[in-house]
Amino acid sequence: MTSEADTLAALTARIRAELPALQFTNAVLNDYGEDNQVVVADDAWIVRFPRPDNLGRFGAELNLLDEFSKVSLVRVPDYEHVTRDRTFGAYRMIGGVELTPPRFAALRPDVQSNVLADLAGFLSALHALPMQTLAQADGHIERCWSGEQFAALYRGMRRAKIARKVDEAWLARFDAFHAAFERVTQGVPRLAHGDLSDDHILVAEDGYLSGVIDFTDAAWGDPAIDFAYFWRLGEPVVDHVLTLYTLTPQDPGLKTRAHWTFVRYLINQLWYGERAKWNLTVNEALAELDGHLRALGL
């Protein structure tokens, strides 16, 4: 088995050989992602190596960021160094800390409003991009998963593990949720970020938005996925963002679909366990889920 040190040494050697203009002294490996390996160089550069089955998406991501940076007022990764074969690249690290619920709650009300306005503008611009912005080299365009696909994943892979953590009453509610979720009609497709959560929304020391990162999961489909995390910050936040989002009038069911998607995320926290991004215990996740499931009639 290749050690972490060996992996870092190999990746560092590739950077020096294929991106000679990128000068650095120290390197640290982040090998936890499912889609990419990441080397942080001198605490200043993010060098992303897509895993083999993610190379096509990486090329599409580069194209997306190039086009989106022309219209976005929010800072996004700018790949200044990319290999000739477009198999990996580096961008200057965007400073800031994750916009977790506690951090958002601690912001002054005026700063909260500014952050939400910036994110609404970010999504308005992103969702207006044409589908071809996501085209891979072979013409393939990644699609967001449907409710049917997520329900099938739950039944075929995730349900058994979740069943070991909750009682039969909770499992029945989760089964009922997925049975209903797969029947939710999707909205008008847009170009979605696909993973807009606290770990990808960065704020500066003063609390203002400093950037949005990680467009690996960008896909064409229901834009509700990009509003799910706002439910973690509270329904008034969801309402505020949707008031500022320019495409809301064209999508009256967006808020409800985002709620369904958020509940799916919460249920998944039980499956991910220690790897869950929100670090909720089983009891914490269930306590949060109860109110949301009731609101959805479950």
PDB file of C-alpha atoms in Angstrom:
ATOM      1  CA  MET A   1       0.000   0.000   0.000  1.00  0.00           C
ATOM      2  CA  THR A   2       1.322   3.440  -0.918  1.00  0.00           C
ATOM      3  CA  SER A   3       1.920   5.603   2.133  1.00  0.00           C
ATOM      4  CA  GLU A   4       0.757   9.196   2.418  1.00  0.00           C
ATOM      5  CA  ALA A   5       4.394  10.330   2.310  1.00  0.00           C
ATOM      6  CA  ASP A   6       4.993   8.380  -0.903  1.00  0.00           C
ATOM      7  CA  THR A   7       1.830   9.820  -2.446  1.00  0.00           C
ATOM      8  CA  LEU A   8       2.842  13.376  -1.525  1.00  0.00           C
ATOM      9  CA  ALA A   9       6.345  12.828  -2.900  1.00  0.00           C
ATOM     10  CA  ALA A  10       4.961  11.537  -6.208  1.00  0.00           C
ATOM     11  CA  LEU A  11       2.470  14.387  -6.577  1.00  0.00           C
ATOM     12  CA  THR A  12       5.099  16.980  -5.643  1.00  0.00           C
ATOM     13  CA  ALA A  13       7.430  15.553  -8.269  1.00  0.00           C
ATOM     14  CA  ARG A  14       4.670  15.861 -10.876  1.00  0.00           C
ATOM     15  CA  ILE A  15       4.068  19.485  -9.945  1.00  0.00           C
ATOM     16  CA  ARG A  16       7.742  20.361 -10.285  1.00  0.00           C
ATOM     17  CA  ALA A  17       8.051  18.500 -13.578  1.00  0.00           C
ATOM     18  CA  GLU A  18       4.815  19.605 -15.267  1.00  0.00           C
ATOM     19  CA  LEU A  19       4.235  23.025 -13.711  1.00  0.00           C
ATOM     20  CA  PRO A  20       7.791  24.412 -13.464  1.00  0.00           C
ATOM     21  CA  ALA A  21       6.550  28.012 -13.164  1.00  0.00           C
ATOM     22  CA  LEU A  22       4.894  27.140  -9.860  1.00  0.00           C
ATOM     23  CA  GLN A  23       7.673  27.626  -7.325  1.00  0.00           C
ATOM     24  CA  PHE A  24       7.144  26.419  -3.769  1.00  0.00           C
ATOM     25  CA  THR A  25       9.044  25.052  -0.775  1.00  0.00           C
ATOM     26  CA  ASN A  26       6.569  23.204   1.423  1.00  0.00           C
ATOM     27  CA  ALA A  27       3.723  20.884   0.483  1.00  0.00           C
ATOM     28  CA  VAL A  28       0.946  19.188   2.442  1.00  0.00           C
ATOM     29  CA  LEU A  29      -1.358  16.448   1.135  1.00  0.00           C
ATOM     30  CA  ASN A  30      -5.135  16.397   1.529  1.00  0.00           C
ATOM     31  CA  ASP A  31      -6.162  12.961   0.304  1.00  0.00           C
ATOM     32  CA  TYR A  32      -9.627  12.729   1.826  1.00  0.00           C
ATOM     33  CA  GLY A  33     -11.791  13.802  -1.109  1.00  0.00           C
ATOM     34  CA  GLU A  34     -13.610  11.264  -3.235  1.00  0.00           C
ATOM     35  CA  ASP A  35     -13.044  13.178  -6.475  1.00  0.00           C
ATOM     36  CA  ASN A  36      -9.615  14.772  -6.106  1.00  0.00           C
ATOM     37  CA  GLN A  37      -6.294  14.633  -4.344  1.00  0.00           C
ATOM     38  CA  VAL A  38      -5.139  18.046  -3.199  1.00  0.00           C
ATOM     39  CA  VAL A  39      -1.674  19.387  -2.472  1.00  0.00           C
ATOM     40  CA  VAL A  40      -1.419  22.677  -0.568  1.00  0.00           C
ATOM     41  CA  ALA A  41       1.823  24.392  -1.561  1.00  0.00           C
ATOM     42  CA  ASP A  42       3.335  26.982   0.787  1.00  0.00           C
ATOM     43  CA  ASP A  43      -0.118  27.636   2.252  1.00  0.00           C
ATOM     44  CA  ALA A  44      -0.668  29.733  -0.864  1.00  0.00           C
ATOM     45  CA  TRP A  45      -1.573  27.399  -3.729  1.00  0.00           C
ATOM     46  CA  ILE A  46      -4.201  24.690  -4.092  1.00  0.00           C
ATOM     47  CA  VAL A  47      -3.045  22.027  -6.553  1.00  0.00           C
ATOM     48  CA  ARG A  48      -5.874  19.674  -7.488  1.00  0.00           C
ATOM     49  CA  PHE A  49      -5.326  16.259  -9.019  1.00  0.00           C
ATOM     50  CA  PRO A  50      -8.620  14.756 -10.201  1.00  0.00           C
ATOM     51  CA  ARG A  51      -8.848  11.027  -9.699  1.00  0.00           C
ATOM     52  CA  PRO A  52      -8.831   9.037 -12.968  1.00  0.00           C
ATOM     53  CA  ASP A  53     -12.601   8.739 -13.304  1.00  0.00           C
ATOM     54  CA  ASN A  54     -12.976  12.474 -12.719  1.00  0.00           C
ATOM     55  CA  LEU A  55     -10.691  13.807 -15.468  1.00  0.00           C
ATOM     56  CA  GLY A  56     -13.542  14.680 -17.811  1.00  0.00           C
ATOM     57  CA  ARG A  57     -15.318  16.684 -15.130  1.00  0.00           C
ATOM     58  CA  PHE A  58     -12.093  18.518 -14.294  1.00  0.00           C
ATOM     59  CA  GLY A  59     -11.777  19.748 -17.870  1.00  0.00           C
ATOM     60  CA  ALA A  60     -15.384  20.906 -17.825  1.00  0.00           C
ATOM     61  CA  GLU A  61     -14.797  22.613 -14.475  1.00  0.00           C
ATOM     62  CA  LEU A  62     -11.885  24.573 -15.928  1.00  0.00           C
ATOM     63  CA  ASN A  63     -14.081  25.746 -18.794  1.00  0.00           C
ATOM     64  CA  LEU A  64     -16.899  26.655 -16.410  1.00  0.00           C
ATOM     65  CA  LEU A  65     -14.652  28.697 -14.129  1.00  0.00           C
ATOM     66  CA  ASP A  66     -13.130  30.519 -17.085  1.00  0.00           C
ATOM     67  CA  GLU A  67     -16.586  31.587 -18.296  1.00  0.00           C
ATOM     68  CA  PHE A  68     -18.125  32.188 -14.894  1.00  0.00           C
ATOM     69  CA  SER A  69     -15.274  34.399 -13.668  1.00  0.00           C
ATOM     70  CA  LYS A  70     -16.238  36.878 -16.398  1.00  0.00           C
ATOM     71  CA  VAL A  71     -19.682  37.485 -14.875  1.00  0.00           C
ATOM     72  CA  SER A  72     -19.343  36.589 -11.191  1.00  0.00           C
ATOM     73  CA  LEU A  73     -18.823  39.306  -8.598  1.00  0.00           C
ATOM     74  CA  VAL A  74     -17.867  36.582  -6.104  1.00  0.00           C
ATOM     75  CA  ARG A  75     -14.317  35.272  -6.219  1.00  0.00           C
ATOM     76  CA  VAL A  76     -13.941  31.703  -7.503  1.00  0.00           C
ATOM     77  CA  PRO A  77     -10.844  29.559  -8.164  1.00  0.00           C
ATOM     78  CA  ASP A  78      -8.656  30.952 -10.934  1.00  0.00           C
ATOM     79  CA  TYR A  79      -6.406  28.211 -12.282  1.00  0.00           C
ATOM     80  CA  GLU A  80      -3.216  30.087 -13.166  1.00  0.00           C
ATOM     81  CA  HIS A  81      -1.244  26.901 -13.738  1.00  0.00           C
ATOM     82  CA  VAL A  82      -2.683  23.968 -15.707  1.00  0.00           C
ATOM     83  CA  THR A  83      -0.795  21.104 -17.339  1.00  0.00           C
ATOM     84  CA  ARG A  84      -0.849  20.833 -21.119  1.00  0.00           C
ATOM     85  CA  ASP A  85      -2.948  17.681 -20.984  1.00  0.00           C
ATOM     86  CA  ARG A  86      -5.277  19.343 -18.430  1.00  0.00           C
ATOM     87  CA  THR A  87      -4.837  16.514 -15.929  1.00  0.00           C
ATOM     88  CA  PHE A  88      -4.207  18.791 -12.943  1.00  0.00           C
ATOM     89  CA  GLY A  89      -3.858  22.452 -12.100  1.00  0.00           C
ATOM     90  CA  ALA A  90      -3.241  25.047  -9.400  1.00  0.00           C
ATOM     91  CA  TYR A  91      -4.997  28.168  -8.192  1.00  0.00           C
ATOM     92  CA  ARG A  92      -4.129  30.733  -5.542  1.00  0.00           C
ATOM     93  CA  MET A  93      -5.753  29.856  -2.243  1.00  0.00           C
ATOM     94  CA  ILE A  94      -8.819  31.927  -1.456  1.00  0.00           C
ATOM     95  CA  GLY A  95      -8.533  33.112   2.109  1.00  0.00           C
ATOM     96  CA  GLY A  96     -11.322  32.742   4.606  1.00  0.00           C
ATOM     97  CA  VAL A  97     -13.089  30.309   6.895  1.00  0.00           C
ATOM     98  CA  GLU A  98     -16.118  28.110   6.308  1.00  0.00           C
ATOM     99  CA  LEU A  99     -19.556  29.674   6.699  1.00  0.00           C
ATOM    100  CA  THR A 100     -20.799  27.253   9.349  1.00  0.00           C
ATOM    101  CA  PRO A 101     -24.171  27.849  11.046  1.00  0.00           C
ATOM    102  CA  PRO A 102     -22.536  29.069  14.302  1.00  0.00           C
ATOM    103  CA  ARG A 103     -20.269  31.427  12.379  1.00  0.00           C
ATOM    104  CA  PHE A 104     -23.188  32.792  10.369  1.00  0.00           C
ATOM    105  CA  ALA A 105     -25.258  33.268  13.529  1.00  0.00           C
ATOM    106  CA  ALA A 106     -22.412  35.254  15.113  1.00  0.00           C
ATOM    107  CA  LEU A 107     -22.289  37.799  12.267  1.00  0.00           C
ATOM    108  CA  ARG A 108     -23.895  41.206  12.646  1.00  0.00           C
ATOM    109  CA  PRO A 109     -27.311  41.368  10.919  1.00  0.00           C
ATOM    110  CA  ASP A 110     -26.022  43.784   8.273  1.00  0.00           C
ATOM    111  CA  VAL A 111     -23.089  41.498   7.489  1.00  0.00           C
ATOM    112  CA  GLN A 112     -25.438  38.507   7.271  1.00  0.00           C
ATOM    113  CA  SER A 113     -27.565  40.420   4.760  1.00  0.00           C
ATOM    114  CA  ASN A 114     -24.516  41.285   2.671  1.00  0.00           C
ATOM    115  CA  VAL A 115     -23.313  37.678   2.611  1.00  0.00           C
ATOM    116  CA  LEU A 116     -26.727  36.415   1.550  1.00  0.00           C
ATOM    117  CA  ALA A 117     -27.048  39.113  -1.116  1.00  0.00           C
ATOM    118  CA  ASP A 118     -23.658  38.125  -2.530  1.00  0.00           C
ATOM    119  CA  LEU A 119     -24.623  34.447  -2.574  1.00  0.00           C
ATOM    120  CA  ALA A 120     -27.949  35.213  -4.253  1.00  0.00           C
ATOM    121  CA  GLY A 121     -26.087  37.188  -6.907  1.00  0.00           C
ATOM    122  CA  PHE A 122     -23.590  34.361  -7.274  1.00  0.00           C
ATOM    123  CA  LEU A 123     -26.370  31.839  -7.895  1.00  0.00           C
ATOM    124  CA  SER A 124     -28.288  34.163 -10.211  1.00  0.00           C
ATOM    125  CA  ALA A 125     -25.212  34.486 -12.430  1.00  0.00           C
ATOM    126  CA  LEU A 126     -24.215  30.813 -12.258  1.00  0.00           C
ATOM    127  CA  HIS A 127     -27.692  29.494 -13.021  1.00  0.00           C
ATOM    128  CA  ALA A 128     -27.973  31.755 -16.055  1.00  0.00           C
ATOM    129  CA  LEU A 129     -25.014  30.130 -17.824  1.00  0.00           C
ATOM    130  CA  PRO A 130     -25.837  27.942 -20.852  1.00  0.00           C
ATOM    131  CA  MET A 131     -25.684  24.160 -20.634  1.00  0.00           C
ATOM    132  CA  GLN A 132     -22.742  23.943 -23.047  1.00  0.00           C
ATOM    133  CA  THR A 133     -20.557  25.686 -20.469  1.00  0.00           C
ATOM    134  CA  LEU A 134     -20.340  22.268 -18.788  1.00  0.00           C
ATOM    135  CA  ALA A 135     -19.467  20.263 -21.882  1.00  0.00           C
ATOM    136  CA  GLN A 136     -16.579  17.842 -21.461  1.00  0.00           C
ATOM    137  CA  ALA A 137     -14.046  17.182 -24.222  1.00  0.00           C
ATOM    138  CA  ASP A 138     -16.192  14.357 -25.622  1.00  0.00           C
ATOM    139  CA  GLY A 139     -19.351  16.492 -25.494  1.00  0.00           C
ATOM    140  CA  HIS A 140     -20.774  14.812 -22.394  1.00  0.00           C
ATOM    141  CA  ILE A 141     -22.610  17.098 -19.951  1.00  0.00           C
ATOM    142  CA  GLU A 142     -22.931  15.924 -16.355  1.00  0.00           C
ATOM    143  CA  ARG A 143     -26.506  15.857 -15.037  1.00  0.00           C
ATOM    144  CA  CYS A 144     -27.741  16.375 -11.489  1.00  0.00           C
ATOM    145  CA  TRP A 145     -29.179  13.242  -9.939  1.00  0.00           C
ATOM    146  CA  SER A 146     -32.944  12.896  -9.831  1.00  0.00           C
ATOM    147  CA  GLY A 147     -35.055  11.992  -6.817  1.00  0.00           C
ATOM    148  CA  GLU A 148     -35.499   8.522  -8.272  1.00  0.00           C
ATOM    149  CA  GLN A 149     -31.737   8.018  -8.434  1.00  0.00           C
ATOM    150  CA  PHE A 150     -31.189   9.193  -4.857  1.00  0.00           C
ATOM    151  CA  ALA A 151     -34.033   6.973  -3.627  1.00  0.00           C
ATOM    152  CA  ALA A 152     -32.500   3.981  -5.408  1.00  0.00           C
ATOM    153  CA  LEU A 153     -29.112   4.767  -3.825  1.00  0.00           C
ATOM    154  CA  TYR A 154     -30.739   4.929  -0.398  1.00  0.00           C
ATOM    155  CA  ARG A 155     -32.547   1.594  -0.790  1.00  0.00           C
ATOM    156  CA  GLY A 156     -29.712  -0.244  -2.481  1.00  0.00           C
ATOM    157  CA  MET A 157     -26.721   1.012  -0.502  1.00  0.00           C
ATOM    158  CA  ARG A 158     -27.373   3.383   2.395  1.00  0.00           C
ATOM    159  CA  ARG A 159     -30.495   2.077   4.105  1.00  0.00           C
ATOM    160  CA  ALA A 160     -28.820  -0.973   5.647  1.00  0.00           C
ATOM    161  CA  LYS A 161     -26.147   1.086   7.393  1.00  0.00           C
ATOM    162  CA  ILE A 162     -28.631   3.712   8.581  1.00  0.00           C
ATOM    163  CA  ALA A 163     -30.863   0.918   9.925  1.00  0.00           C
ATOM    164  CA  ARG A 164     -28.103  -0.024  12.368  1.00  0.00           C
ATOM    165  CA  LYS A 165     -28.212   3.467  13.892  1.00  0.00           C
ATOM    166  CA  VAL A 166     -31.942   4.184  14.269  1.00  0.00           C
ATOM    167  CA  ASP A 167     -35.040   2.337  15.424  1.00  0.00           C
ATOM    168  CA  GLU A 168     -37.787   0.964  13.187  1.00  0.00           C
ATOM    169  CA  ALA A 169     -40.002   4.043  13.565  1.00  0.00           C
ATOM    170  CA  TRP A 170     -37.286   6.344  12.285  1.00  0.00           C
ATOM    171  CA  LEU A 171     -36.397   3.975   9.470  1.00  0.00           C
ATOM    172  CA  ALA A 172     -40.045   3.913   8.401  1.00  0.00           C
ATOM    173  CA  ARG A 173     -40.032   7.708   8.232  1.00  0.00           C
ATOM    174  CA  PHE A 174     -36.888   7.653   6.097  1.00  0.00           C
ATOM    175  CA  ASP A 175     -38.454   5.059   3.796  1.00  0.00           C
ATOM    176  CA  ALA A 176     -41.555   7.225   3.462  1.00  0.00           C
ATOM    177  CA  PHE A 177     -39.405  10.269   2.767  1.00  0.00           C
ATOM    178  CA  HIS A 178     -37.577   8.609  -0.134  1.00  0.00           C
ATOM    179  CA  ALA A 179     -40.814   7.188  -1.545  1.00  0.00           C
ATOM    180  CA  ALA A 180     -42.185  10.740  -1.653  1.00  0.00           C
ATOM    181  CA  PHE A 181     -38.891  12.363  -2.714  1.00  0.00           C
ATOM    182  CA  GLU A 182     -38.668  10.304  -5.876  1.00  0.00           C
ATOM    183  CA  ARG A 183     -42.054  11.702  -6.926  1.00  0.00           C
ATOM    184  CA  VAL A 184     -41.103  15.364  -6.462  1.00  0.00           C
ATOM    185  CA  THR A 185     -41.209  17.104  -9.835  1.00  0.00           C
ATOM    186  CA  GLN A 186     -37.903  18.715 -10.753  1.00  0.00           C
ATOM    187  CA  GLY A 187     -37.634  22.363 -11.700  1.00  0.00           C
ATOM    188  CA  VAL A 188     -36.414  23.992 -14.893  1.00  0.00           C
ATOM    189  CA  PRO A 189     -32.817  22.777 -15.282  1.00  0.00           C
ATOM    190  CA  ARG A 190     -29.966  25.179 -14.617  1.00  0.00           C
ATOM    191  CA  LEU A 191     -26.195  25.003 -14.310  1.00  0.00           C
ATOM    192  CA  ALA A 192     -25.829  24.161 -10.627  1.00  0.00           C
ATOM    193  CA  HIS A 193     -22.775  24.239  -8.361  1.00  0.00           C
ATOM    194  CA  GLY A 194     -23.954  20.928  -6.926  1.00  0.00           C
ATOM    195  CA  ASP A 195     -22.246  21.099  -3.521  1.00  0.00           C
ATOM    196  CA  LEU A 196     -22.886  24.564  -2.130  1.00  0.00           C
ATOM    197  CA  SER A 197     -22.398  23.978   1.582  1.00  0.00           C
ATOM    198  CA  ASP A 198     -20.536  25.562   4.470  1.00  0.00           C
ATOM    199  CA  ASP A 199     -17.196  23.973   3.552  1.00  0.00           C
ATOM    200  CA  HIS A 200     -17.276  25.623   0.123  1.00  0.00           C
ATOM    201  CA  ILE A 201     -18.525  29.076   1.161  1.00  0.00           C
ATOM    202  CA  LEU A 202     -15.685  31.153   2.611  1.00  0.00           C
ATOM    203  CA  VAL A 203     -15.926  34.344   4.634  1.00  0.00           C
ATOM    204  CA  ALA A 204     -13.143  36.729   5.615  1.00  0.00           C
ATOM    205  CA  GLU A 205     -12.243  37.798   9.159  1.00  0.00           C
ATOM    206  CA  ASP A 206     -14.716  40.667   8.939  1.00  0.00           C
ATOM    207  CA  GLY A 207     -17.452  38.189   8.036  1.00  0.00           C
ATOM    208  CA  TYR A 208     -17.922  39.263   4.449  1.00  0.00           C
ATOM    209  CA  LEU A 209     -17.955  36.691   1.651  1.00  0.00           C
ATOM    210  CA  SER A 210     -14.462  36.037   0.301  1.00  0.00           C
ATOM    211  CA  GLY A 211     -15.224  33.325  -2.236  1.00  0.00           C
ATOM    212  CA  VAL A 212     -16.886  30.070  -3.274  1.00  0.00           C
ATOM    213  CA  ILE A 213     -14.776  27.023  -4.095  1.00  0.00           C
ATOM    214  CA  ASP A 214     -14.980  23.427  -5.378  1.00  0.00           C
ATOM    215  CA  PHE A 215     -17.036  23.224  -8.555  1.00  0.00           C
ATOM    216  CA  THR A 216     -16.238  19.517  -8.977  1.00  0.00           C
ATOM    217  CA  ASP A 217     -19.906  18.521  -8.702  1.00  0.00           C
ATOM    218  CA  ALA A 218     -21.214  21.189 -11.082  1.00  0.00           C
ATOM    219  CA  ALA A 219     -23.947  19.688 -13.238  1.00  0.00           C
ATOM    220  CA  TRP A 220     -27.005  20.516 -15.311  1.00  0.00           C
ATOM    221  CA  GLY A 221     -30.261  19.981 -13.466  1.00  0.00           C
ATOM    222  CA  ASP A 222     -32.622  21.152 -10.750  1.00  0.00           C
ATOM    223  CA  PRO A 223     -31.173  24.316  -9.164  1.00  0.00           C
ATOM    224  CA  ALA A 224     -32.868  23.440  -5.852  1.00  0.00           C
ATOM    225  CA  ILE A 225     -29.698  21.585  -4.863  1.00  0.00           C
ATOM    226  CA  ASP A 226     -27.888  24.922  -4.541  1.00  0.00           C
ATOM    227  CA  PHE A 227     -30.408  26.259  -2.010  1.00  0.00           C
ATOM    228  CA  ALA A 228     -30.525  23.236   0.294  1.00  0.00           C
ATOM    229  CA  TYR A 229     -27.795  24.396   2.671  1.00  0.00           C
ATOM    230  CA  PHE A 230     -29.612  27.646   3.421  1.00  0.00           C
ATOM    231  CA  TRP A 231     -32.211  25.563   5.282  1.00  0.00           C
ATOM    232  CA  ARG A 232     -29.427  24.754   7.758  1.00  0.00           C
ATOM    233  CA  LEU A 233     -29.257  28.476   8.520  1.00  0.00           C
ATOM    234  CA  GLY A 234     -33.016  28.754   9.040  1.00  0.00           C
ATOM    235  CA  GLU A 235     -36.147  29.272   6.958  1.00  0.00           C
ATOM    236  CA  PRO A 236     -35.912  33.105   7.165  1.00  0.00           C
ATOM    237  CA  VAL A 237     -32.510  32.824   5.474  1.00  0.00           C
ATOM    238  CA  VAL A 238     -34.019  30.697   2.696  1.00  0.00           C
ATOM    239  CA  ASP A 239     -36.751  33.278   2.176  1.00  0.00           C
ATOM    240  CA  HIS A 240     -34.239  36.135   2.123  1.00  0.00           C
ATOM    241  CA  VAL A 241     -32.007  34.493  -0.469  1.00  0.00           C
ATOM    242  CA  LEU A 242     -34.949  33.589  -2.691  1.00  0.00           C
ATOM    243  CA  THR A 243     -36.181  37.173  -2.542  1.00  0.00           C
ATOM    244  CA  LEU A 244     -32.842  38.315  -3.981  1.00  0.00           C
ATOM    245  CA  TYR A 245     -32.357  35.449  -6.447  1.00  0.00           C
ATOM    246  CA  THR A 246     -33.350  36.833  -9.851  1.00  0.00           C
ATOM    247  CA  LEU A 247     -34.784  33.565 -11.210  1.00  0.00           C
ATOM    248  CA  THR A 248     -37.229  32.920  -8.342  1.00  0.00           C
ATOM    249  CA  PRO A 249     -40.260  34.258 -10.276  1.00  0.00           C
ATOM    250  CA  GLN A 250     -39.637  31.574 -12.925  1.00  0.00           C
ATOM    251  CA  ASP A 251     -39.527  28.767 -10.352  1.00  0.00           C
ATOM    252  CA  PRO A 252     -42.332  28.980  -7.749  1.00  0.00           C
ATOM    253  CA  GLY A 253     -41.621  25.506  -6.322  1.00  0.00           C
ATOM    254  CA  LEU A 254     -37.939  26.154  -5.665  1.00  0.00           C
ATOM    255  CA  LYS A 255     -38.183  26.657  -1.902  1.00  0.00           C
ATOM    256  CA  THR A 256     -40.070  23.417  -1.301  1.00  0.00           C
ATOM    257  CA  ARG A 257     -37.763  21.363  -3.526  1.00  0.00           C
ATOM    258  CA  ALA A 258     -34.744  22.807  -1.717  1.00  0.00           C
ATOM    259  CA  HIS A 259     -36.321  21.694   1.551  1.00  0.00           C
ATOM    260  CA  TRP A 260     -36.686  18.121   0.297  1.00  0.00           C
ATOM    261  CA  THR A 261     -33.074  18.151  -0.859  1.00  0.00           C
ATOM    262  CA  PHE A 262     -31.873  19.473   2.493  1.00  0.00           C
ATOM    263  CA  VAL A 263     -33.672  16.687   4.360  1.00  0.00           C
ATOM    264  CA  ARG A 264     -31.958  14.182   2.076  1.00  0.00           C
ATOM    265  CA  TYR A 265     -28.631  15.736   3.074  1.00  0.00           C
ATOM    266  CA  LEU A 266     -29.529  15.437   6.755  1.00  0.00           C
ATOM    267  CA  ILE A 267     -30.461  11.774   6.427  1.00  0.00           C
ATOM    268  CA  ASN A 268     -27.171  11.149   4.651  1.00  0.00           C
ATOM    269  CA  GLN A 269     -25.310  12.464   7.711  1.00  0.00           C
ATOM    270  CA  LEU A 270     -26.345   9.228   9.408  1.00  0.00           C
ATOM    271  CA  TRP A 271     -24.845   7.169   6.602  1.00  0.00           C
ATOM    272  CA  TYR A 272     -21.569   9.097   6.438  1.00  0.00           C
ATOM    273  CA  GLY A 273     -21.075   8.852  10.208  1.00  0.00           C
ATOM    274  CA  GLU A 274     -17.678  10.229  11.248  1.00  0.00           C
ATOM    275  CA  ARG A 275     -17.061  11.443   7.683  1.00  0.00           C
ATOM    276  CA  ALA A 276     -20.217  13.585   7.699  1.00  0.00           C
ATOM    277  CA  LYS A 277     -19.430  17.215   6.955  1.00  0.00           C
ATOM    278  CA  TRP A 278     -21.688  18.602   9.694  1.00  0.00           C
ATOM    279  CA  ASN A 279     -20.285  16.464  12.515  1.00  0.00           C
ATOM    280  CA  LEU A 280     -23.709  15.702  13.971  1.00  0.00           C
ATOM    281  CA  THR A 281     -24.218  12.868  16.412  1.00  0.00           C
ATOM    282  CA  VAL A 282     -27.069  10.488  15.646  1.00  0.00           C
ATOM    283  CA  ASN A 283     -29.267  12.135  18.266  1.00  0.00           C
ATOM    284  CA  GLU A 284     -28.444  15.625  16.987  1.00  0.00           C
ATOM    285  CA  ALA A 285     -29.268  14.632  13.417  1.00  0.00           C
ATOM    286  CA  LEU A 286     -32.543  13.018  14.457  1.00  0.00           C
ATOM    287  CA  ALA A 287     -33.558  16.022  16.554  1.00  0.00           C
ATOM    288  CA  GLU A 288     -32.972  18.300  13.583  1.00  0.00           C
ATOM    289  CA  LEU A 289     -34.676  15.925  11.177  1.00  0.00           C
ATOM    290  CA  ASP A 290     -37.862  15.607  13.191  1.00  0.00           C
ATOM    291  CA  GLY A 291     -39.104  19.150  12.615  1.00  0.00           C
ATOM    292  CA  HIS A 292     -38.191  19.145   8.934  1.00  0.00           C
ATOM    293  CA  LEU A 293     -39.893  15.810   8.292  1.00  0.00           C
ATOM    294  CA  ARG A 294     -43.019  17.008  10.073  1.00  0.00           C
ATOM    295  CA  ALA A 295     -43.021  20.147   7.916  1.00  0.00           C
ATOM    296  CA  LEU A 296     -42.977  17.895   4.841  1.00  0.00           C
ATOM    297  CA  GLY A 297     -45.875  15.852   6.180  1.00  0.00           C
ATOM    298  CA  LEU A 298     -43.753  12.964   7.387  1.00  0.00           C
TER     299      LEU A 298
END
